[in-house]
PDB file of C-alpha atoms in Angstrom:
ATOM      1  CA  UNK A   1      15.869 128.691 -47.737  1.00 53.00           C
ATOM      2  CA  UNK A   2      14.160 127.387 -44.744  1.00 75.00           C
ATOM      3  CA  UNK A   3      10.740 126.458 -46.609  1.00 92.00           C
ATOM      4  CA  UNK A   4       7.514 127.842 -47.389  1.00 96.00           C
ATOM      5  CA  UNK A   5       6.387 130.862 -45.290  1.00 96.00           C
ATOM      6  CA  UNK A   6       3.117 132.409 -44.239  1.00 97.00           C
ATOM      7  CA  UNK A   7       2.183 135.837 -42.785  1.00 97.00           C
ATOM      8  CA  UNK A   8       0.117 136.437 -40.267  1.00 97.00           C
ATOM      9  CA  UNK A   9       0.333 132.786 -38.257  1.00 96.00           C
ATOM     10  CA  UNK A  10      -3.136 134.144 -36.686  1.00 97.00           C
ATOM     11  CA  UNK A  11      -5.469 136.357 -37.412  1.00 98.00           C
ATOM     12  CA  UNK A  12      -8.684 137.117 -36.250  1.00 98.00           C
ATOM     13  CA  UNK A  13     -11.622 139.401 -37.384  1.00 98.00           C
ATOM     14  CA  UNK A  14     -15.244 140.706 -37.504  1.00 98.00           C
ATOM     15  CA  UNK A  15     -17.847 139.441 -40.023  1.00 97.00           C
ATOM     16  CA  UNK A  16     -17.380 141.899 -42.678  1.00 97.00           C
ATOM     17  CA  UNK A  17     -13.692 143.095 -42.566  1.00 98.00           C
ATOM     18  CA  UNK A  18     -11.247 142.211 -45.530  1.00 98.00           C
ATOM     19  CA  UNK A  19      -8.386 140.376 -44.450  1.00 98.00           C
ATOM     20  CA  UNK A  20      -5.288 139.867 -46.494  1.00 98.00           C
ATOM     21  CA  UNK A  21      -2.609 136.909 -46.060  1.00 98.00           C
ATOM     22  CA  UNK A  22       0.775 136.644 -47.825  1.00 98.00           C
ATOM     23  CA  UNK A  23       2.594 133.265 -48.557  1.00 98.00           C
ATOM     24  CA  UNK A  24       6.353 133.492 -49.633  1.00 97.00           C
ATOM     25  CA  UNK A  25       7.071 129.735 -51.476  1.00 96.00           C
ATOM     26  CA  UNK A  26      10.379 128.455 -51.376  1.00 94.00           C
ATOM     27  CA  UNK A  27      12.606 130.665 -54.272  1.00 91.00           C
ATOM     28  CA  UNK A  28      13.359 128.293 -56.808  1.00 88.00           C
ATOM     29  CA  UNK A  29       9.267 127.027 -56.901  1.00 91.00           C
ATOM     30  CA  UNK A  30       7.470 128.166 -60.015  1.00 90.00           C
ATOM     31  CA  UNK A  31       4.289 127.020 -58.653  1.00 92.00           C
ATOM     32  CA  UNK A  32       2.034 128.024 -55.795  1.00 94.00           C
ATOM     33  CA  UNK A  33      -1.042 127.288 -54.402  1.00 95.00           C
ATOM     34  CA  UNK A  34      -3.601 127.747 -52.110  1.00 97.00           C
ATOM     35  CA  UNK A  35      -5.860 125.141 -49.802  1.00 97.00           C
ATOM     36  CA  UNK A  36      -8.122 125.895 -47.013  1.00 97.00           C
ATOM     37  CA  UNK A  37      -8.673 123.170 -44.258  1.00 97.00           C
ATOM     38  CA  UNK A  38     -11.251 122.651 -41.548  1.00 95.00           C
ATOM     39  CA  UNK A  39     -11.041 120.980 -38.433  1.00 92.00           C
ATOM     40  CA  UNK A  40     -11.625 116.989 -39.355  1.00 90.00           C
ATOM     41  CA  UNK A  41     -11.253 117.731 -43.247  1.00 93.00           C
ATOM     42  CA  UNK A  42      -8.817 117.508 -45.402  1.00 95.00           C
ATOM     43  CA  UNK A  43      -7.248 120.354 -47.209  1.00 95.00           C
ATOM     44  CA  UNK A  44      -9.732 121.668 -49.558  1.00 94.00           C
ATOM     45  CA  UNK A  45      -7.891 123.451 -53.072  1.00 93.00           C
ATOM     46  CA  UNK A  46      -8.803 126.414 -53.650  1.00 95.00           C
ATOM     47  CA  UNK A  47      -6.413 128.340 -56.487  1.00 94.00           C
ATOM     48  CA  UNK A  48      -3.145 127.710 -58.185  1.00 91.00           C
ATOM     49  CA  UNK A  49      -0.346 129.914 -59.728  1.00 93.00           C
ATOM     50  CA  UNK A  50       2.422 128.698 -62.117  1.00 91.00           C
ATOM     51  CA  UNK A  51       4.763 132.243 -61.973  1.00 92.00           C
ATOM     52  CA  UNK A  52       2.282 135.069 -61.862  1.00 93.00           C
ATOM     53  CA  UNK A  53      -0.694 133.617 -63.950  1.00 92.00           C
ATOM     54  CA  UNK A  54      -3.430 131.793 -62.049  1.00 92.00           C
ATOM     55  CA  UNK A  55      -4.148 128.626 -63.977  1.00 89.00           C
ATOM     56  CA  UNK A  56      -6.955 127.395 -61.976  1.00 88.00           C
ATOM     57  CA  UNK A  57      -9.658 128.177 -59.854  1.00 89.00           C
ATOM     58  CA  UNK A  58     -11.864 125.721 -57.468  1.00 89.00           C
ATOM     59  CA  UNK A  59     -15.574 126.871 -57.726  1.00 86.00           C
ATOM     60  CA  UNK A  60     -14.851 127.184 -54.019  1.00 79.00           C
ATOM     61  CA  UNK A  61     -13.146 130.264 -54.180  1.00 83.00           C
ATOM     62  CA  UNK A  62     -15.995 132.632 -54.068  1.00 86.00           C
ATOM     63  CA  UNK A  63     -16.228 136.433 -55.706  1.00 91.00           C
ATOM     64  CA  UNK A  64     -15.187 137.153 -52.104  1.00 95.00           C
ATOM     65  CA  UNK A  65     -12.158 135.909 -52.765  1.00 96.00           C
ATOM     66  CA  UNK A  66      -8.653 137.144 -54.945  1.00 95.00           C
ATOM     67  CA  UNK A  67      -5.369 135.984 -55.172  1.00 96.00           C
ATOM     68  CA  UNK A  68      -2.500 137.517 -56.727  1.00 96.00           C
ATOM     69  CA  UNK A  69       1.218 136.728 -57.614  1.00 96.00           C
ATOM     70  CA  UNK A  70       2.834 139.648 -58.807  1.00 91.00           C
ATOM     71  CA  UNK A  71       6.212 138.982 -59.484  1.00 87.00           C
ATOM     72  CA  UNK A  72       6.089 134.947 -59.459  1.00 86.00           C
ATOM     73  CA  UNK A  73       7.339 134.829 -56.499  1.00 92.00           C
ATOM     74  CA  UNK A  74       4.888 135.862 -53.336  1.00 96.00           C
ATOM     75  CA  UNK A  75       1.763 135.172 -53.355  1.00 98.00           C
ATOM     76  CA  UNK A  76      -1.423 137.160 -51.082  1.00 98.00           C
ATOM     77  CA  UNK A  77      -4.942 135.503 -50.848  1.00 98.00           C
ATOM     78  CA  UNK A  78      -7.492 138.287 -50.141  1.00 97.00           C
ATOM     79  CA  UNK A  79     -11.051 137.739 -48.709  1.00 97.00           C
ATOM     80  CA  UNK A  80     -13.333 140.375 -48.745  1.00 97.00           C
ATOM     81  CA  UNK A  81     -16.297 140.813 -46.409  1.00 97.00           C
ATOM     82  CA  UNK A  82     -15.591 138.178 -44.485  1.00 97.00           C
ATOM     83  CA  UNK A  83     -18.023 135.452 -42.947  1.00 96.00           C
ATOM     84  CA  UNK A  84     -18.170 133.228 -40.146  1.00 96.00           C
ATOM     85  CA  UNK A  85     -18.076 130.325 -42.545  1.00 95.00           C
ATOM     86  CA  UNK A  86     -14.763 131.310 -43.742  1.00 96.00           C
ATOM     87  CA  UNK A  87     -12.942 130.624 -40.032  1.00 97.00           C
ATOM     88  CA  UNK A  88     -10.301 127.948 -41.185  1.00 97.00           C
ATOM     89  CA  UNK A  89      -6.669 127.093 -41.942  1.00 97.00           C
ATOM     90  CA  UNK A  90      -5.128 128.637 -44.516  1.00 98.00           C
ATOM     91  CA  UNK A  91      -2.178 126.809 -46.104  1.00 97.00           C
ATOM     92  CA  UNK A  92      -0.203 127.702 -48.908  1.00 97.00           C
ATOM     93  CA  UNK A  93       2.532 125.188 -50.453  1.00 96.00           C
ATOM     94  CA  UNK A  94       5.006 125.281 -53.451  1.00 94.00           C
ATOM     95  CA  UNK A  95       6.448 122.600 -55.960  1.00 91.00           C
ATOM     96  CA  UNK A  96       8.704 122.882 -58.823  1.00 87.00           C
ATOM     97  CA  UNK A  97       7.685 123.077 -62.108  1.00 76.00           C
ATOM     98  CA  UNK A  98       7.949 120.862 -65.324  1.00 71.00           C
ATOM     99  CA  UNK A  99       6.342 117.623 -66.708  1.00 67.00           C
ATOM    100  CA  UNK A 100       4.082 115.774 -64.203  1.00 66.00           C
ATOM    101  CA  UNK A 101       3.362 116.407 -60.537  1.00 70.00           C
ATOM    102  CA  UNK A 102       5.703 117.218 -57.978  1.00 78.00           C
ATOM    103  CA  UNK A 103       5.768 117.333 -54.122  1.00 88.00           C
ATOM    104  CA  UNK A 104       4.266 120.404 -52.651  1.00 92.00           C
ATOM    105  CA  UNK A 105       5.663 121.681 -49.602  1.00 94.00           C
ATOM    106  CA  UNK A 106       3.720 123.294 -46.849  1.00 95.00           C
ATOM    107  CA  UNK A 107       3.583 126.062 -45.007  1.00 96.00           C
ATOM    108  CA  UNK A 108       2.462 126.596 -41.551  1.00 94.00           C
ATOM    109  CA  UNK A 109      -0.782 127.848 -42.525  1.00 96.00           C
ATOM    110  CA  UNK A 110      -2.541 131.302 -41.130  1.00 97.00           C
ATOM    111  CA  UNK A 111      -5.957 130.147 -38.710  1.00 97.00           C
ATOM    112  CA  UNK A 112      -8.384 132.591 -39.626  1.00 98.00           C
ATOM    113  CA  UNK A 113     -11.141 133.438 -36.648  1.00 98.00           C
ATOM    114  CA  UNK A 114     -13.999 134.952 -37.952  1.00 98.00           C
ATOM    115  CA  UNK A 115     -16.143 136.160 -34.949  1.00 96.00           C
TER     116      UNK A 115
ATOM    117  CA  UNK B   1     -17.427 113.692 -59.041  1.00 67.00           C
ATOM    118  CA  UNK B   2     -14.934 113.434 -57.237  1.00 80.00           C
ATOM    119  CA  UNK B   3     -14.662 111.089 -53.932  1.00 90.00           C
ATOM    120  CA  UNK B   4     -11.438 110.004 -52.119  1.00 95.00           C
ATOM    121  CA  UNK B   5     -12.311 107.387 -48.920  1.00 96.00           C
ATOM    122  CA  UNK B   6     -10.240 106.625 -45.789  1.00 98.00           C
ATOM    123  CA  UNK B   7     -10.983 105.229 -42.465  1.00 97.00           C
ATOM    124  CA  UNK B   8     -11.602 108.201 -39.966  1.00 97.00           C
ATOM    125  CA  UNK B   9      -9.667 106.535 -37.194  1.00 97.00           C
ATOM    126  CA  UNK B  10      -7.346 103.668 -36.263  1.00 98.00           C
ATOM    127  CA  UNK B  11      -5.532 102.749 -33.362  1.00 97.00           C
ATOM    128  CA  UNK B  12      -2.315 100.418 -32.979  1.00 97.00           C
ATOM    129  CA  UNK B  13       0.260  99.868 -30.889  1.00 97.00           C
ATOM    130  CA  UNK B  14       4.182 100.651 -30.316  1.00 97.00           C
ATOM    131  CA  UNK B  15       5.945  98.282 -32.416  1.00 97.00           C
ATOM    132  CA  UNK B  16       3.172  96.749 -34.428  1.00 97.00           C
ATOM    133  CA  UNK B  17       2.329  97.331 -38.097  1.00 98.00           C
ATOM    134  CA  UNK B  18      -0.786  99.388 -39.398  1.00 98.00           C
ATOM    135  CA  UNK B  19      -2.180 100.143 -42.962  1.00 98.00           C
ATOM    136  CA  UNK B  20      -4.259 102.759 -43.738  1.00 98.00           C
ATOM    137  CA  UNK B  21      -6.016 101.712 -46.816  1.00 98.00           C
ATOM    138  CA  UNK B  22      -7.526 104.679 -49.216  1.00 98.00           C
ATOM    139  CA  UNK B  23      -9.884 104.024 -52.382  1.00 97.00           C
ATOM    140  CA  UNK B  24     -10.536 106.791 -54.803  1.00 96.00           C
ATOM    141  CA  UNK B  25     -13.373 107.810 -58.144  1.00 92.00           C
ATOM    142  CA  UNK B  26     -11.534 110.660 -59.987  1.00 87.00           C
ATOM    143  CA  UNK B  27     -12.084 112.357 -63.462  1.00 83.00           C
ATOM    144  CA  UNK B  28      -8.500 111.956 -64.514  1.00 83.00           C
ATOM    145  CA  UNK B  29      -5.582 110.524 -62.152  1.00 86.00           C
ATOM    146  CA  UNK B  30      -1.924 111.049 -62.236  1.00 85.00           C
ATOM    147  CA  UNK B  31      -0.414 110.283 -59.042  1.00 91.00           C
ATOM    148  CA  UNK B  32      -1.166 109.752 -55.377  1.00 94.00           C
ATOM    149  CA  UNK B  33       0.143 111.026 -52.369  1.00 95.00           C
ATOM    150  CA  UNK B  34       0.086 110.617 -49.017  1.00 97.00           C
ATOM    151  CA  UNK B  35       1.079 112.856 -46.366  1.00 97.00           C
ATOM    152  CA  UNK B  36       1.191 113.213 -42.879  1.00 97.00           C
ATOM    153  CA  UNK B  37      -0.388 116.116 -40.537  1.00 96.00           C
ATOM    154  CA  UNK B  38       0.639 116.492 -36.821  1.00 95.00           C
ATOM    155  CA  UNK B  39      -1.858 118.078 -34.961  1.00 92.00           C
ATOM    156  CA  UNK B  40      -2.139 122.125 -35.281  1.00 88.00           C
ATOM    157  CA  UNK B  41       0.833 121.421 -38.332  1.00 91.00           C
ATOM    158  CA  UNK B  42       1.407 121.459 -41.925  1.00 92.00           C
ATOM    159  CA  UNK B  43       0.678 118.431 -43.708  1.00 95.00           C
ATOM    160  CA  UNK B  44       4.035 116.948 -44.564  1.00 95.00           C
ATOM    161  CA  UNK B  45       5.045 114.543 -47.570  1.00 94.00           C
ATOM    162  CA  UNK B  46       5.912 111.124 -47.428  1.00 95.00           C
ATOM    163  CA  UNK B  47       5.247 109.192 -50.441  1.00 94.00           C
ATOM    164  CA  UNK B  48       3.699 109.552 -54.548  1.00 92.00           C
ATOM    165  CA  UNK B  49       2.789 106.614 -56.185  1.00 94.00           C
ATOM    166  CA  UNK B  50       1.907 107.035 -59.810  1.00 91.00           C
ATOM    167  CA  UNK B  51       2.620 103.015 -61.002  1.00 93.00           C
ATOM    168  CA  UNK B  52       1.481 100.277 -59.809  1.00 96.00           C
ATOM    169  CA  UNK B  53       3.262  98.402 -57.400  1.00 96.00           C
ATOM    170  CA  UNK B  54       4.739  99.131 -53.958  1.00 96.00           C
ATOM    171  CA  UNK B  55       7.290 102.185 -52.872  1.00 94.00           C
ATOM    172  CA  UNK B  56       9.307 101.778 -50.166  1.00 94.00           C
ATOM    173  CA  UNK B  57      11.029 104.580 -47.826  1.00 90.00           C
ATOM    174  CA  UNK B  58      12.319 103.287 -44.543  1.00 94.00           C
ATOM    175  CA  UNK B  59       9.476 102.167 -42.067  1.00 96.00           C
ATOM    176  CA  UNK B  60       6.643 103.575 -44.772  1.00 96.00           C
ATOM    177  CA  UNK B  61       5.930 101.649 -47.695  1.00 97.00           C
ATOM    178  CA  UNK B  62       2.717 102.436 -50.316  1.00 98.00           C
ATOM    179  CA  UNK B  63       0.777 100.845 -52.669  1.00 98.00           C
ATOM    180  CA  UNK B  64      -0.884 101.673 -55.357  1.00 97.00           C
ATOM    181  CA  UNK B  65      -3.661  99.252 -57.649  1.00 97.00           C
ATOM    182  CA  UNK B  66      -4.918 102.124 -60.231  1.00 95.00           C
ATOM    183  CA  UNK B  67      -7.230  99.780 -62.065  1.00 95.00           C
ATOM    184  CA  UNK B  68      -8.930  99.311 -58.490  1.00 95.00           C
ATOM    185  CA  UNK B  69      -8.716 102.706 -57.701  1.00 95.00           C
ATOM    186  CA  UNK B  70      -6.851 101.857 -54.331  1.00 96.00           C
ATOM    187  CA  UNK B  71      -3.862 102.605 -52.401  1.00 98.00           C
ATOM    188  CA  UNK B  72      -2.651 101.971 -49.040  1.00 98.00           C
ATOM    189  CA  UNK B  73      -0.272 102.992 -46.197  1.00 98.00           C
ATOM    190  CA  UNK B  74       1.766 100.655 -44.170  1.00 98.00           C
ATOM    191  CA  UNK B  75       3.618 101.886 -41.303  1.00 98.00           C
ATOM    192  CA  UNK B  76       6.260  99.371 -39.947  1.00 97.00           C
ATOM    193  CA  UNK B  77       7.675  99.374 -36.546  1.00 97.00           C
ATOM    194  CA  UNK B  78       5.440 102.134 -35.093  1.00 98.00           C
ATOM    195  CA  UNK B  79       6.360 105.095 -32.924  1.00 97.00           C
ATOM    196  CA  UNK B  80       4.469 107.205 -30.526  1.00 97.00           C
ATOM    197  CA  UNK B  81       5.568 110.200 -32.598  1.00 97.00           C
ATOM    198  CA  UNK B  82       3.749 108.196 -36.018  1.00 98.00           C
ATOM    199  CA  UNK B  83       0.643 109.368 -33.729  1.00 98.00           C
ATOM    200  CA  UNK B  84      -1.179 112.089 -36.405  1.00 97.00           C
ATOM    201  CA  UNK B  85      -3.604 112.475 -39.295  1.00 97.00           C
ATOM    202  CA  UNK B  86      -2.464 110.307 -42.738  1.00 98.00           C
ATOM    203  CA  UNK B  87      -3.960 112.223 -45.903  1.00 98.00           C
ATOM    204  CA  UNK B  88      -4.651 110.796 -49.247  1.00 97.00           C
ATOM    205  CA  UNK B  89      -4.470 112.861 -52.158  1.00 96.00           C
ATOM    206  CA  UNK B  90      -4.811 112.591 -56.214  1.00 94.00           C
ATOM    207  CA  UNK B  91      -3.653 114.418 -58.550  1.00 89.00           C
ATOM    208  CA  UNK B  92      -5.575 114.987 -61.446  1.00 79.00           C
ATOM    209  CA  UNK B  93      -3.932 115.793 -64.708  1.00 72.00           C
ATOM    210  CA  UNK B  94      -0.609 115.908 -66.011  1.00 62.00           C
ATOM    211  CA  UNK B  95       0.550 119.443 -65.597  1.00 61.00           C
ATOM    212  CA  UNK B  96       0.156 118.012 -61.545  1.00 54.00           C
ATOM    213  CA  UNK B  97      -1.847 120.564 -60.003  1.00 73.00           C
ATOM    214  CA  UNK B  98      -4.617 120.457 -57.651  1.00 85.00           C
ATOM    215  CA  UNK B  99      -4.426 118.289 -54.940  1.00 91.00           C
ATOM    216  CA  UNK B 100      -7.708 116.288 -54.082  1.00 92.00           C
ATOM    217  CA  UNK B 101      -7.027 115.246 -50.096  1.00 95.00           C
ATOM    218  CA  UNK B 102      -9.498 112.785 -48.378  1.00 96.00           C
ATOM    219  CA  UNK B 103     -10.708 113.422 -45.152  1.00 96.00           C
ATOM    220  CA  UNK B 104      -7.597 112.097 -43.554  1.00 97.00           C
ATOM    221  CA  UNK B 105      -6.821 108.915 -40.897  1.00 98.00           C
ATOM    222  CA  UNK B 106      -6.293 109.694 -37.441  1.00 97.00           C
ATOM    223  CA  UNK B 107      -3.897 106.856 -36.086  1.00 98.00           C
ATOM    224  CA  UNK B 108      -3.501 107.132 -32.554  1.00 97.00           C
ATOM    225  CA  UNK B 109      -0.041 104.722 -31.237  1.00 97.00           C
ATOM    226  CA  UNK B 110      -0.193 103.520 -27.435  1.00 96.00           C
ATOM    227  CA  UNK B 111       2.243 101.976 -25.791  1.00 92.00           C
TER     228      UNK B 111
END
């Protein structure tokens, strides 16, 4: 397994079309998440999955937005009606599971151009 | 709240030593990390502290005080390629789930 990866690398859009992106974690993490980062920030958190069930939310992630693991293993974030404030990086990264925190790996992110 | 505080920028040279100092006001803490982000990259891991004291891997080294609510990076013998953003992060609870990143440290190396 080479690491976390994330579909599309790029995407851009109008204001007001849904976009979907898909992160597949590495295959032996049980837990996922999602950040979104801005140019000059840091990333900001925006939901979390341990195996299919979301555990937590970040009052960031707007009715706009969904996120869904299935099976436990990918993940797709889904914004809906998209805004111009919404242009950032999306990252995705994975960590194992049990007692305490773990490292979370990365992926490459998808840049989202809203225009 | 919660607030998580780094210098925007620092500069150093090849060869010299830099810290990157980060202070932090959380509801709840259990751990820190830091990681480093190359420009246009994913951030990348390099250390967790979750006692106090001082962790050691190779050039990097961090601290971490938690009844100060402070942590910092050192980078030893720097490299032009150590040139990229150094993020702070907290972790709040014990399950180890969100990440809380500050705003990150630019450190630009010149030689």
């Amino acid at each position: 397994d080479t690491g976390v990866s994330q579909n599309p690398r790029h995407k851009i859009t109008k204001r007001g079309q849904n976009v979907t992106f898909r992160c597949d974690p590495i295959s032996e993490h049980n837990r996922l998440y999602w950040y979104r980062q801005t140019l000059g920030q840091g990333p900001e958190f925006l939901t979390y999955f341990q195996n299919e069930a979301q555990l937590e939310k970040s009052r960031l992630l707007s009715d706009r937005f969904s996120a869904e693991r299935p099976k436990g293993s990918f993940s797709t974030l889904e914004i809906q009606r998209t805004e111009q404030g919404d242009s950032a990086m999306y990252l995705c990264a994975s960590s194992s599971g049990g007692q305490g925190a773990r490292e979370q790996f990365f992926g490459p992110g998808t840049r989202l151009t809203v225009l | 709240g919660q607030n998580i505080d780094q210098p925007t920028e620092m500069t150093a040279t090849e060869g010299a030593i830099v810290q990157i100092n980060c202070t932090y006001q959380t509801s709840g803490f259990n751990g820190l990390f830091w990681y480093q982000q190359h420009a246009g990259e994913a951030p990348t891991f390099l250390s967790y502290n979750v006692l106090d004291g001082l962790e050691e891997k190779g050039r990097f080294s961090s601290f971490l005080s938690r009844s100060k609510g402070y942590s910092y990076l050192l980078l030893k013998e720097l490299q032009m390629k150590d040139s990229a953003s150094y993020l702070c992060a907290v972790t709040r609870n014990q399950a180890g789930t969100a990440l809380i990143f500050g705003k990150g440290t630019t450190l630009s190396v010149s030689s």
